[in-house]
Coordinates of C-alpha atoms in Angstrom, one line a residue:
X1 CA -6.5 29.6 23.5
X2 CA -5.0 30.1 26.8
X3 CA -8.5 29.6 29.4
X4 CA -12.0 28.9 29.5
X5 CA -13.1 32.4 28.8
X6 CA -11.8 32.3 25.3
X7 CA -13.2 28.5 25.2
X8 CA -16.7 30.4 25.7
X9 CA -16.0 33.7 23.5
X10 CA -15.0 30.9 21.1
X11 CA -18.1 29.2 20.9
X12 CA -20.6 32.2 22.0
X13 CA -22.8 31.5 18.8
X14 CA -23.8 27.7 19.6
X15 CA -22.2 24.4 19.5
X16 CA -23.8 23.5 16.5
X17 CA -22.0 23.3 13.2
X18 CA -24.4 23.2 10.3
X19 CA -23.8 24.6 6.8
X20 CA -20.4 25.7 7.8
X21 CA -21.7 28.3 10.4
X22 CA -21.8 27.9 14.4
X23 CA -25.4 28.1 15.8
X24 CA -27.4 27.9 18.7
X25 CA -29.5 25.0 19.3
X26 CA -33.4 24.9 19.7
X27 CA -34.5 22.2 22.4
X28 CA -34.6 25.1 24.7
X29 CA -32.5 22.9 27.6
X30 CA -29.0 23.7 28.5
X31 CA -25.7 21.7 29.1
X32 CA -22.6 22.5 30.7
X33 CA -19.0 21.2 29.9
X34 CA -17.4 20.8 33.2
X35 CA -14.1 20.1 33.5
X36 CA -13.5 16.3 35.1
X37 CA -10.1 17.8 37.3
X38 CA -11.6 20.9 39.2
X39 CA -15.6 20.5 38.7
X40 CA -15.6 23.7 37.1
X41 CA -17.6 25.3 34.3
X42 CA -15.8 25.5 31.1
X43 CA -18.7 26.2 28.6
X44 CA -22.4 26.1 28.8
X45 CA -24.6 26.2 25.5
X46 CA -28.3 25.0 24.1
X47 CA -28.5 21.3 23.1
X48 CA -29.7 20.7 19.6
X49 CA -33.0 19.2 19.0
X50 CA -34.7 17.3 16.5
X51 CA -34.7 20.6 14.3
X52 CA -31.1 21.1 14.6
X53 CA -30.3 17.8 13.1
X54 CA -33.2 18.2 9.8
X55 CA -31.2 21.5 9.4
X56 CA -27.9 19.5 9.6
X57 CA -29.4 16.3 7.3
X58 CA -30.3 19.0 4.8
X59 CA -27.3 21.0 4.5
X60 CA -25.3 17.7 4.3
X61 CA -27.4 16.6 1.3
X62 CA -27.5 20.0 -0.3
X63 CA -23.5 19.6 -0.1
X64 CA -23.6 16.1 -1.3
X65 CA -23.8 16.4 -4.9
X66 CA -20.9 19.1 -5.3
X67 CA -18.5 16.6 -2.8
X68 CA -19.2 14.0 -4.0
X69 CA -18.6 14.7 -8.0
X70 CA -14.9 16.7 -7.4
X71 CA -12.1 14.7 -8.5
X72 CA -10.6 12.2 -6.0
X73 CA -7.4 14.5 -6.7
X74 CA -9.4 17.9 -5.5
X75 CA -11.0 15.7 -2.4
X76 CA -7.2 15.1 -1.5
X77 CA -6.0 18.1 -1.9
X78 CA -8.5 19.6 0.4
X79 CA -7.8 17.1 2.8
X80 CA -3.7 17.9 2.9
X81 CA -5.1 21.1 3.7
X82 CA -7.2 20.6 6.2
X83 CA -4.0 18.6 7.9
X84 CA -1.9 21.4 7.8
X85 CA -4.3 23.8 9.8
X86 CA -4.9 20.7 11.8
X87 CA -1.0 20.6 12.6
X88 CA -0.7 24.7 12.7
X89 CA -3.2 24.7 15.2
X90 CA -2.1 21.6 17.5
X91 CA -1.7 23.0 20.5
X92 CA -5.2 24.9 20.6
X93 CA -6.8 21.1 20.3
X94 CA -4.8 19.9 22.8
X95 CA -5.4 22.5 25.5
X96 CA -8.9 22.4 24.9
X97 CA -9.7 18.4 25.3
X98 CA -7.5 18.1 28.4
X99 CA -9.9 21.2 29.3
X100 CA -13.3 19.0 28.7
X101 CA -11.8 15.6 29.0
X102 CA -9.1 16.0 32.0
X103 CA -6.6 14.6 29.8
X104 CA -3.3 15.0 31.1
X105 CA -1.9 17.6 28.7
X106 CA 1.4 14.9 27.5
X107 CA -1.1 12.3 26.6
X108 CA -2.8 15.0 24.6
X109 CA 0.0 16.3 23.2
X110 CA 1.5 13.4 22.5
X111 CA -1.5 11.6 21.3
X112 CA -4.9 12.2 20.6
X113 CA -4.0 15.5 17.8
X114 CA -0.6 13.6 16.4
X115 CA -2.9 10.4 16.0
X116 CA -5.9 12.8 14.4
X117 CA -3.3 15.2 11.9
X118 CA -1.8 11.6 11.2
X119 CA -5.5 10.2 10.1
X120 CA -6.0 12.8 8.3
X121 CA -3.0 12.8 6.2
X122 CA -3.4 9.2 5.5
X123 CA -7.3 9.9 4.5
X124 CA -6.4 12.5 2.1
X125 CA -3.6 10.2 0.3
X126 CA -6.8 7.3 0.4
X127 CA -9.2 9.9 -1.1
X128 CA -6.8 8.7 -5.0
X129 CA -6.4 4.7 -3.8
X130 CA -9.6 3.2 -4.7
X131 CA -9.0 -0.2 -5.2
X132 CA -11.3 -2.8 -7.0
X133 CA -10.9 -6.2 -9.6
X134 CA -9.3 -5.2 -13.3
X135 CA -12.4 -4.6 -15.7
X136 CA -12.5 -8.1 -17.7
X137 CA -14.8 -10.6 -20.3
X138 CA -15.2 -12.8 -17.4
X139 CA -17.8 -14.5 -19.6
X140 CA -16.6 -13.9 -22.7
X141 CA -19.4 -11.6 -23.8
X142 CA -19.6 -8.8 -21.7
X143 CA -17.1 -6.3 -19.9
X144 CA -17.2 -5.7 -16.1
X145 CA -15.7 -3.7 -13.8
X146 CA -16.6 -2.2 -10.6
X147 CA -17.0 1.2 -9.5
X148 CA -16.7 3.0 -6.0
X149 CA -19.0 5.5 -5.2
X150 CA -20.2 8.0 -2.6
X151 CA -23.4 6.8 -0.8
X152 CA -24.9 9.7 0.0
X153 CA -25.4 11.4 3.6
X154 CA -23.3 9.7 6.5
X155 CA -25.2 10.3 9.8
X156 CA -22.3 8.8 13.4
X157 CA -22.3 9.0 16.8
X158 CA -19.0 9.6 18.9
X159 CA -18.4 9.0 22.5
X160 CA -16.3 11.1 25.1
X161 CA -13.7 9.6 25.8
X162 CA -11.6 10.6 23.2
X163 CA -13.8 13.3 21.5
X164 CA -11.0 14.4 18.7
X165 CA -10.1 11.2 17.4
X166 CA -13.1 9.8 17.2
X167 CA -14.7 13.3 15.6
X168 CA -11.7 11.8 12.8
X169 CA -12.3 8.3 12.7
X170 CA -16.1 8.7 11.4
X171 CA -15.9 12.0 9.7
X172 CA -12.4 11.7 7.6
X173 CA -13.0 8.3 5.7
X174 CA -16.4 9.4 5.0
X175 CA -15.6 12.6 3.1
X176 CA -12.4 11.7 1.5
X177 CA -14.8 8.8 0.0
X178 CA -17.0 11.7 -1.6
X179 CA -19.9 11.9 1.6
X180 CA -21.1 14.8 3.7
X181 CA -21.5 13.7 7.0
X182 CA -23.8 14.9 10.5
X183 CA -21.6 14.1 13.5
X184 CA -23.5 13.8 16.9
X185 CA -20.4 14.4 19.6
X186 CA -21.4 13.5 22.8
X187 CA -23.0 16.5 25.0
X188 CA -20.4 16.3 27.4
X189 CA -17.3 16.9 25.1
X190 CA -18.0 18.9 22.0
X191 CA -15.5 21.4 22.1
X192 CA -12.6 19.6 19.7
X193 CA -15.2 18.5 17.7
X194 CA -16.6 21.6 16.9
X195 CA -12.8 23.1 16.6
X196 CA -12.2 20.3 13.7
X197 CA -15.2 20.8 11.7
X198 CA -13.9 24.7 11.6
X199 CA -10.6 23.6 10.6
X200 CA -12.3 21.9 7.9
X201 CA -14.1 24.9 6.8
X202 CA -10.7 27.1 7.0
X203 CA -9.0 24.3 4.8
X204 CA -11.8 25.2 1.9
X205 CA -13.4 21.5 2.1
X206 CA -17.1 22.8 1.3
X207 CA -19.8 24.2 3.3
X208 CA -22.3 21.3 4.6
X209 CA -19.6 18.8 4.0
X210 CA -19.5 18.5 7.7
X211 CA -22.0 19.5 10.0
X212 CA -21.7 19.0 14.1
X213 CA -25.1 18.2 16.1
X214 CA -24.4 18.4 19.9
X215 CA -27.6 16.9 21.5
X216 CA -28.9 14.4 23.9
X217 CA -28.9 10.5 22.5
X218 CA -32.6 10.0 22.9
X219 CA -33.0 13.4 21.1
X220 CA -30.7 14.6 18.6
X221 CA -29.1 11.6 18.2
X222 CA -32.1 8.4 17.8
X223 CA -33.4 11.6 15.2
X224 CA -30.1 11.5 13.0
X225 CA -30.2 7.5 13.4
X226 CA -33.4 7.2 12.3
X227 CA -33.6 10.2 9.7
X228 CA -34.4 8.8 6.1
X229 CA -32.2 11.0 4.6
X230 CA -29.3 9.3 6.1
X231 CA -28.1 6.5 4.4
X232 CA -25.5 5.0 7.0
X233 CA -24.7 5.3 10.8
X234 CA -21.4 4.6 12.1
X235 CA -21.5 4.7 16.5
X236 CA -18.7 4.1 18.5
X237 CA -19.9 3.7 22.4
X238 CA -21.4 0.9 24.8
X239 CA -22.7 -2.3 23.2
X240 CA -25.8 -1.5 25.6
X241 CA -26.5 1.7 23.3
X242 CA -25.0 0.0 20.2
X243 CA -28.0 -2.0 20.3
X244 CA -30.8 0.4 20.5
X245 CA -29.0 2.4 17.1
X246 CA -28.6 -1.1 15.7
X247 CA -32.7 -1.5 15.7
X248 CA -33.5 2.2 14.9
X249 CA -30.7 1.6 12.0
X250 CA -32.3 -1.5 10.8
X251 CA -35.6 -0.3 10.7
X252 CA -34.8 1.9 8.3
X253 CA -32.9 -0.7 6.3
X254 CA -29.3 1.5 6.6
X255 CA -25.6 0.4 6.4
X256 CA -24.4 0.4 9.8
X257 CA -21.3 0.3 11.4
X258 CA -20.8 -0.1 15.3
X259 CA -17.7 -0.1 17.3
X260 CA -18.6 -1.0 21.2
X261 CA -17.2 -1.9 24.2
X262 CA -14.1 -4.4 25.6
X263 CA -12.8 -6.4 27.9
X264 CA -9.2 -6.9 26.2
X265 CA -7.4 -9.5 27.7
X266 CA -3.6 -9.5 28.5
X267 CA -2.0 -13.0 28.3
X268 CA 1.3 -13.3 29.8
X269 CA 3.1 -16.8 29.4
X270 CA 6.0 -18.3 31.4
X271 CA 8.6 -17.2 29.1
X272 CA 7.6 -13.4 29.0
X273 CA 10.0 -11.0 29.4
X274 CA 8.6 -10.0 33.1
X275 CA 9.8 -6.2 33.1
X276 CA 8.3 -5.5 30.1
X277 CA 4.7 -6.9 30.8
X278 CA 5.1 -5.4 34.1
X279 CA 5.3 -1.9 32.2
X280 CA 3.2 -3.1 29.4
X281 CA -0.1 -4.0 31.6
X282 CA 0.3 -0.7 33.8
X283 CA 0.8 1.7 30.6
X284 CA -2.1 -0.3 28.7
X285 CA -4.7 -0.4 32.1
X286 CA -4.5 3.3 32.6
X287 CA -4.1 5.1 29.6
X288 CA -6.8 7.6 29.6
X289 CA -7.5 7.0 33.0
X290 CA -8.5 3.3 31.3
X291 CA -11.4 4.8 29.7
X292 CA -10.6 3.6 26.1
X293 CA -12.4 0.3 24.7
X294 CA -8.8 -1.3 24.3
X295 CA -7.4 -1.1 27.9
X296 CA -5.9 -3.5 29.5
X297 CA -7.8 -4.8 31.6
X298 CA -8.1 -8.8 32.4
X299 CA -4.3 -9.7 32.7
X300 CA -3.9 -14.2 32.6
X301 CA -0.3 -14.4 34.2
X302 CA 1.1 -18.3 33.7
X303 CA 1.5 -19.5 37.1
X304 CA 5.6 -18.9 37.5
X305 CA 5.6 -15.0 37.2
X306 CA 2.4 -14.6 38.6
X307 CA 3.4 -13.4 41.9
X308 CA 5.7 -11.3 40.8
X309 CA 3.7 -10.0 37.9
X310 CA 1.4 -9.1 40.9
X311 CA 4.0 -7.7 42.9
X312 CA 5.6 -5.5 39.9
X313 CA 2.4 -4.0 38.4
X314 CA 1.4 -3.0 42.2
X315 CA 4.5 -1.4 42.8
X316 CA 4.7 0.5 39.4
X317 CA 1.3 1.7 40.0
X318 CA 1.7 3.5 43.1
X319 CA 4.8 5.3 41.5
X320 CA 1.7 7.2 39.0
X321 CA 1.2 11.0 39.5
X322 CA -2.2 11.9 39.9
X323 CA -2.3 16.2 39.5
X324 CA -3.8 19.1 37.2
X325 CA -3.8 17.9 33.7
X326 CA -1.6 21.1 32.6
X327 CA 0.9 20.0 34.8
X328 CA 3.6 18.2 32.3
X329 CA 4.4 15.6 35.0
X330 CA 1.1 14.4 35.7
X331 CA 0.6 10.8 34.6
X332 CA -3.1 10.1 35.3
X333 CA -5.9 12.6 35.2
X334 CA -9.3 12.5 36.0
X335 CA -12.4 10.4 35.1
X336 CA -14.8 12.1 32.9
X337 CA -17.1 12.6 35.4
X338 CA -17.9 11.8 39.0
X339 CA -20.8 10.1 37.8
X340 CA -18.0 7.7 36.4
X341 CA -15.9 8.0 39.0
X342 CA -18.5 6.3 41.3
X343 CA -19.6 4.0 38.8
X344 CA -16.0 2.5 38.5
X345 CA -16.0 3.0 42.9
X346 CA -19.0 0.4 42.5
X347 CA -17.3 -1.9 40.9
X348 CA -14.2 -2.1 43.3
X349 CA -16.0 -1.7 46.3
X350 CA -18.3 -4.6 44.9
X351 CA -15.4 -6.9 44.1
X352 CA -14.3 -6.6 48.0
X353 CA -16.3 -9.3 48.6
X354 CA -14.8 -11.9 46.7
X355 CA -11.4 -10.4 45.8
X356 CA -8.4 -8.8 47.2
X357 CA -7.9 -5.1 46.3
X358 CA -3.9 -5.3 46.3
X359 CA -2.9 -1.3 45.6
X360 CA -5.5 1.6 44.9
X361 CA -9.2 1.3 45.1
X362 CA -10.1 4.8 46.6
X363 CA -10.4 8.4 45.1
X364 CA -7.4 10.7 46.6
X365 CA -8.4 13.9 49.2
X366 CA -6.7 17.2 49.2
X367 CA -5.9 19.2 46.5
X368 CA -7.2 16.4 44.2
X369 CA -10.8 15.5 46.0
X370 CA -12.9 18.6 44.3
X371 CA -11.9 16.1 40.6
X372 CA -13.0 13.4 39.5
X373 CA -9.5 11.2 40.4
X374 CA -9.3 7.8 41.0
X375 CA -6.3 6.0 42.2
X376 CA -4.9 2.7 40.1
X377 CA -6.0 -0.5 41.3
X378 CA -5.0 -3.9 40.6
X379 CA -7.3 -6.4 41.9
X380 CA -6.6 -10.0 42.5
X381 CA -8.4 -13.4 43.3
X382 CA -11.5 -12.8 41.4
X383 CA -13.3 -15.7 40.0
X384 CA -13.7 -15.4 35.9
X385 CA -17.5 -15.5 36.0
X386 CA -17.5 -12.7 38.6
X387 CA -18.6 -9.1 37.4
X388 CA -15.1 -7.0 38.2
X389 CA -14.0 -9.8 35.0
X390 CA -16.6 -9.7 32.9
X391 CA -18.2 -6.3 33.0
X392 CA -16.6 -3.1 31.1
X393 CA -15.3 -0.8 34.5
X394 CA -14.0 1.8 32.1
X395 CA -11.8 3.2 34.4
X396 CA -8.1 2.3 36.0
X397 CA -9.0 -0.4 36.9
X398 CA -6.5 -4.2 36.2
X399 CA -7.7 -7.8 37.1
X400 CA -5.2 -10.4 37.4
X401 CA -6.0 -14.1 37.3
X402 CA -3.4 -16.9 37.0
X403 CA -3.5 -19.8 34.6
X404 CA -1.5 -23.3 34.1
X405 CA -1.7 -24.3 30.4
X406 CA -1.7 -22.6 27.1
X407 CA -4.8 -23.9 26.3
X408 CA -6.4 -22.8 29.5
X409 CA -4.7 -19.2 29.1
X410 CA -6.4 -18.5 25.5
X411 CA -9.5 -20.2 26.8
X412 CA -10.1 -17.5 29.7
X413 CA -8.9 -14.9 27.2
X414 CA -11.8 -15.6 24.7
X415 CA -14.4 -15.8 27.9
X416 CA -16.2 -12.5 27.5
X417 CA -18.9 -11.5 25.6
X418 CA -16.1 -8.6 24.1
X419 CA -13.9 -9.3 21.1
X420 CA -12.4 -6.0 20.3
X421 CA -8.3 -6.3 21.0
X422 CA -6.4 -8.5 23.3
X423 CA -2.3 -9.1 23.6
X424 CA 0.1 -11.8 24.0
X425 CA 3.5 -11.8 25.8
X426 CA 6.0 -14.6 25.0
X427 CA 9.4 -14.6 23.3
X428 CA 8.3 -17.7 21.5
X429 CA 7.2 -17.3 18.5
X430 CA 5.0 -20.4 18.4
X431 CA 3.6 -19.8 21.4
X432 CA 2.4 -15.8 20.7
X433 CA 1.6 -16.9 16.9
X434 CA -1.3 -19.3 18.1
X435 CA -2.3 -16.9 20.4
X436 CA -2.6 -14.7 17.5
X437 CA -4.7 -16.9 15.4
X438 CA -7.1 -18.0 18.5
X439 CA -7.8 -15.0 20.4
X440 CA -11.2 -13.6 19.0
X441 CA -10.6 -9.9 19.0
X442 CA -10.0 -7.3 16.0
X443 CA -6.9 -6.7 17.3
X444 CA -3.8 -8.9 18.9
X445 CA -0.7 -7.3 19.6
X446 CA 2.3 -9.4 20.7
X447 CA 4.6 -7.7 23.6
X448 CA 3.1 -4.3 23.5
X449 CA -0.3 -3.3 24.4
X450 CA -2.6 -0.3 22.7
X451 CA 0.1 1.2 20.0
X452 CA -2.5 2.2 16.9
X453 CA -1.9 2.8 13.3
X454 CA -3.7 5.1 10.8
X455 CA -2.6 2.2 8.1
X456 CA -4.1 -0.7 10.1
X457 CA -7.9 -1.3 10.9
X458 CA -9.3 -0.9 14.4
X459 CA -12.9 -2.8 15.1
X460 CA -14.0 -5.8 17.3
X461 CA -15.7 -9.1 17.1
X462 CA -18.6 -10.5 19.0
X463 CA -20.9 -7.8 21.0
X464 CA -18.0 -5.5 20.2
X465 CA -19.3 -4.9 17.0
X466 CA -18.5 -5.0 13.5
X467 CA -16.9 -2.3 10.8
X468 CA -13.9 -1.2 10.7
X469 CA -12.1 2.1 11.8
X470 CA -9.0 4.0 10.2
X471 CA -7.4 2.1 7.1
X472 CA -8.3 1.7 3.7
X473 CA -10.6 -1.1 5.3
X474 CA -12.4 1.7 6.7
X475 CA -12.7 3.9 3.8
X476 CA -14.1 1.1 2.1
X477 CA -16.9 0.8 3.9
X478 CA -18.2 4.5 3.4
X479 CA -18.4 3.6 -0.6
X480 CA -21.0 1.8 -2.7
X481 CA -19.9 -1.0 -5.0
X482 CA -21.8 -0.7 -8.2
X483 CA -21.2 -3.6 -10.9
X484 CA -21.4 -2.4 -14.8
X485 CA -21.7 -4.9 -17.0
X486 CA -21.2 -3.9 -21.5
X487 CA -22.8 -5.9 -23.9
X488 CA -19.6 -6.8 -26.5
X489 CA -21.5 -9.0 -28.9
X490 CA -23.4 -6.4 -30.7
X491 CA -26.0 -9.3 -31.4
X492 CA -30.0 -8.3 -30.8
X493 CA -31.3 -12.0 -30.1
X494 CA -29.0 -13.2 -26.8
X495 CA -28.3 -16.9 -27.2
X496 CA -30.1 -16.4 -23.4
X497 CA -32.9 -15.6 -24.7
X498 CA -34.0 -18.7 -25.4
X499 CA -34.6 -19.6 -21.7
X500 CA -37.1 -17.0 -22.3
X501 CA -38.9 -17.7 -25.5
X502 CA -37.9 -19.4 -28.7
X503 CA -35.7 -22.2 -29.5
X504 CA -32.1 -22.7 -30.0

């Protein structure tokens, strides 16, 4: 793919994926994927409506029976394969989410399809690791053992910001379990999702195995939530959203898994090496333009490198290169939209009033202004109760607060309502091993900040959510554990019975 016209010849039948076959939608309303950089058009097609996603439900469960009953061995053999076309055609997905994204293309590249042929690897080799307790007498009378199975129908919900991966992290554990699975993209980046459910298809992994339904939320997306056919949702997005699926989920009595927003706090102690927190806290606040749950974006600075932490992190910051996201140097790319742009404007024009704005805190002009660019901004002398600390900004956007004590500096950390990842800098190992055990988030990392792993779980605590993403934690969850139980005794009258009827 080398522009947008082929984007659109690509997708000229629909963005919907159902039965292994692009389609057009039916609400009869239309949606355009613009591109975040130049405001341009790069694909316009029919949302799907409540239709679209019964035809998708249907096709999943027609699927589901065939999937689910292949040998873990054929389920991981498919999924090598789908790896491999994955990997031969890397640099199609990249071009096309820094297309609807305004990625820059190196953090693409580099990135979001690495990370996503990686999962997928690692979910095919899962598919043959079911793990559960050794069949045993564990009364004496009767064997048990447990057994893994597919639950059925997998309906999820995916947010924008990083549309590939998280296309990946719902639909690969669910399949390699023995699911089908409806993915709901969001409307405003459906391109890569699409592209990975045809790379499914081309990898032989069965028709209706995965189905894509690009729709509105209150449409397409409360319909798959709610439909009785599906038997679990999995949504990764805001926790404002994640509660509104978590009642239309639990009306219905469904598993649910929900991955929502952060506030991840970056605690810097008096002993940290300063030049690499310096780097750590800039590289962790603005990856993906900070839109990406994890950022960095509350840094506690012990009181005898906070000024230079300050004065580090400000300088570093103005040394990023804002540009066109196909331009190999670029550093930071656009916002999503400029709808998001403004939102995260709001924010740091808000915080003005209490706070000093130390580097960035406008939107560039020239070349740059018809995108939706931001520039970094590190922001200082907030209060912690004040909103620019508490409130997801989504955007590149750092907070730094100074704090005395230890105790003080885990305190602040933990006061959010978000518990999804958080790190520690100290070269003590006592120091960033308690900070390990009392931060509340799903993930700590000590002297780095955002580096993930298709082996290790990814999920929050507190209002961000619960379930787990990526891992063998993760494919867990998309099973059902059954318990079967054999009679060994051979004997018709159960000494039991008696607490039924009868006598000794």
């Amino acid at each position: 793919m080398g522009n947008g016209i082929q984007v659109r010849d690509r997708f000229a039948d629909g963005a919907q994926y159902i039965g292994g076959k692009l389609r057009s939608g039916t609400s009869g309303r239309h949606h355009d994927v613009v591109n975040p950089a130049t405001g341009e058009t790069v694909h316009s097609y029919e949302l799907a409506g409540t239709a679209d996603v019964d035809a998708a439900v249907a096709a999943a469960r027609a699927a589901f029976p065939g999937w689910s009953g292949a040998t873990p061995a054929e389920r991981a053999e498919a999924m090598h394969r789908f790896a491999a076309v994955l990997a031969e055609q890397a640099d199609d997905f990249a071009y096309v989410e820094s297309l609807q994204c305004g990625k820059p293309i190196k953090l693409s590249t580099e990135f979001d399809v690495p990370g996503t042929v990686d999962n997928t690897s690692f979910f095919a080799g899962a598919a043959r690791h079911l793990e559960g307790k050794s069949a045993a007498e564990y009364d004496g009378d009767h064997t048990s053992y447990v057994r893994r199975e597919a639950i059925g129908v997998v309906g999820s919900i995916a947010p924008w910001n990083y549309p590939l991966q998280m296309a990946a992290w719902k639909i690969l554990p669910a399949i390699a379990a023995g699911n089908t699975i409806v993915l709901k993209p969001a409307e405003i980046t459906p391109l890569t999702s699409l592209m990975f459910a045809q790379a499914a298809t081309e990898a032989g992994i069965p028709d209706g195995v995965v189905n894509i339904v690009t729709g509105a939320g209150k449409d397409a997306g409360e319909h798959l939530v709610g439909h009785p056919d599906v038997v679990m949702t999995s949504f990764t997005g805001s926790t404002a959203v994640g509660k509104r699926v978590a009642e239309i989920a639990t009306s219905t009595v469904k598993r649910l898994h929900l991955e929502l927003g952060g506030k991840a706090p970056f605690v810097v102690f008096d002993d940290a090496d300063l030049e690499a927190a310096v780097n750590g806290a800039v590289a962790g606040a603005l990856i993906n333009t900070g839109q990406d749950c994890t950022a960095a974006t509350r840094a506690y600075v012990q009181r005898p490198l906070y000024d230079a932490f300050v004065q580090g992190v400000a300088a570093l910051m103005e040394t990023v290169r804002l540009g066109d996201p196909f331009d190999p140097s670029t550093d930071l790319g656009p916002l999503i939209s400029h709808a998001q742009r403004d939102r995260v404007a709001g924010f740091v024009e808000r915080a003005r009033a209490y706070a000093t704005v130390v580097t960035g805190g406008e939107a560039p002009g020239g070349e740059l202004a018809a995108g939706a660019y931001y520039r970094p901004t590190l922001v200082a002398g907030a209060a912690q109760d004040s909103e620019i600390v508490q409130s997801e900004i989504f955007g590149p956007v750092l907070v730094v607060l100074p704090f005395d004590s230890d105790d003080e500096g885990i305190r602040l950390a933990n006061d959010t309502p978000y518990g999804l990842a958080a790190s520690a800098w100290s070269r003590d190992l006592y120091r960033a091993n308690r900070a390990t055990r009392e931060i509340k988030a799903g993930c700590v990392w000590v002297n780095d900040h955002i580096p993930i792993i298709s082996e290790m779980p990814h999920g929050g605590y507190k209002a961000s959510g619960f379930g787990k993403d990526m891992s063998s934690y993760s494919f867990e969850e998309y099973t059902q554990v059954k318990h079967v139980m054999y009679d060994n005794t051979a004997v018709a009258r159960k000494d039991w019975h008696r607490t039924i009827f009868g006598d000794r």
